[in-house]
Amino acid sequence: MKTFCSNILLCFVLLFSLSVQAKEPDWTLYESLLKEYVGSGEVNGITLNLVDYSTLSTDSRFINLVRQLAEYPVSNLNTREEQLAFYINAYNILTLKTVVDNWPLKSIKDVGSWIRPVWKLDAGKIDKQMISLDEIEHEILRPMGEPRIHFAIVCASLSCPDLRTEAYKAETLDQQLDDQTKIFLKNPDKGLKNAGSKMRVSKLFDWFSEDFGAEGGVQSFIKRYLPADKRTLDGYLDYSWRVNGY
């Protein structure tokens, strides 16, 4: 009888564990599109991953991806890592959608107006609710206290971080964010450029300097990834808003 009760209890625990397990979206479709339409290139002297928006805009699979995002219940996200990974992917997908919906264009900033810029426009739906890129970035992601998001979310511009050719996932998120940060800092065209004993870095470090406070500031954050670099911060690189694709 004791063994029987123990088995019943074990089954209950297993069933309960399964019920609260993570239910991250299946990003297979997203990853197939990334691998097909994102590739390395160079524009205006800047090396980056370029997006083939022209062809992507004709692919019905992208419409299906946007629909999947719109219908996904965010209540399924149980951990901070799941939430971070999901909303980074969501930001990047809806940014792609914004460009595709307005293609062709020279800059994503051409969408919207001075009074209501593109970031504040409805970008698409998540969990059946309309949302803007601004809301995802400033109301959801930044308050989560992870400064490396700034090297993962991509604003569809040349000087933005590269669009990664795989989806962000909870179980590999820390490694992915570290990798993105290293890639960005090693890019002298838009991440970090050395000049003698000085260095100039992306304007992202200027615009979001407060987000690096917990890391001891921008300089300390950079030294975490480039510990041998003794150069001091001396200004910021020009930021190109030209669209990161063709």
Coordinates of C-alpha atoms in Angstrom, one line a residue, residues 180-193:
Q180 CA 25.9 39.2 -29.8
T181 CA 27.7 41.7 -27.5
K182 CA 31.2 40.4 -28.6
I183 CA 30.3 40.5 -32.3
F184 CA 29.0 44.1 -31.9
L185 CA 32.0 45.3 -30.0
K186 CA 34.4 43.7 -32.5
N187 CA 32.8 45.6 -35.4
P188 CA 34.9 48.8 -35.8
D189 CA 32.3 50.1 -38.3
K190 CA 29.5 50.4 -35.7
G191 CA 30.4 48.9 -32.4
L192 CA 33.8 50.0 -31.1
K193 CA 36.6 51.7 -33.0

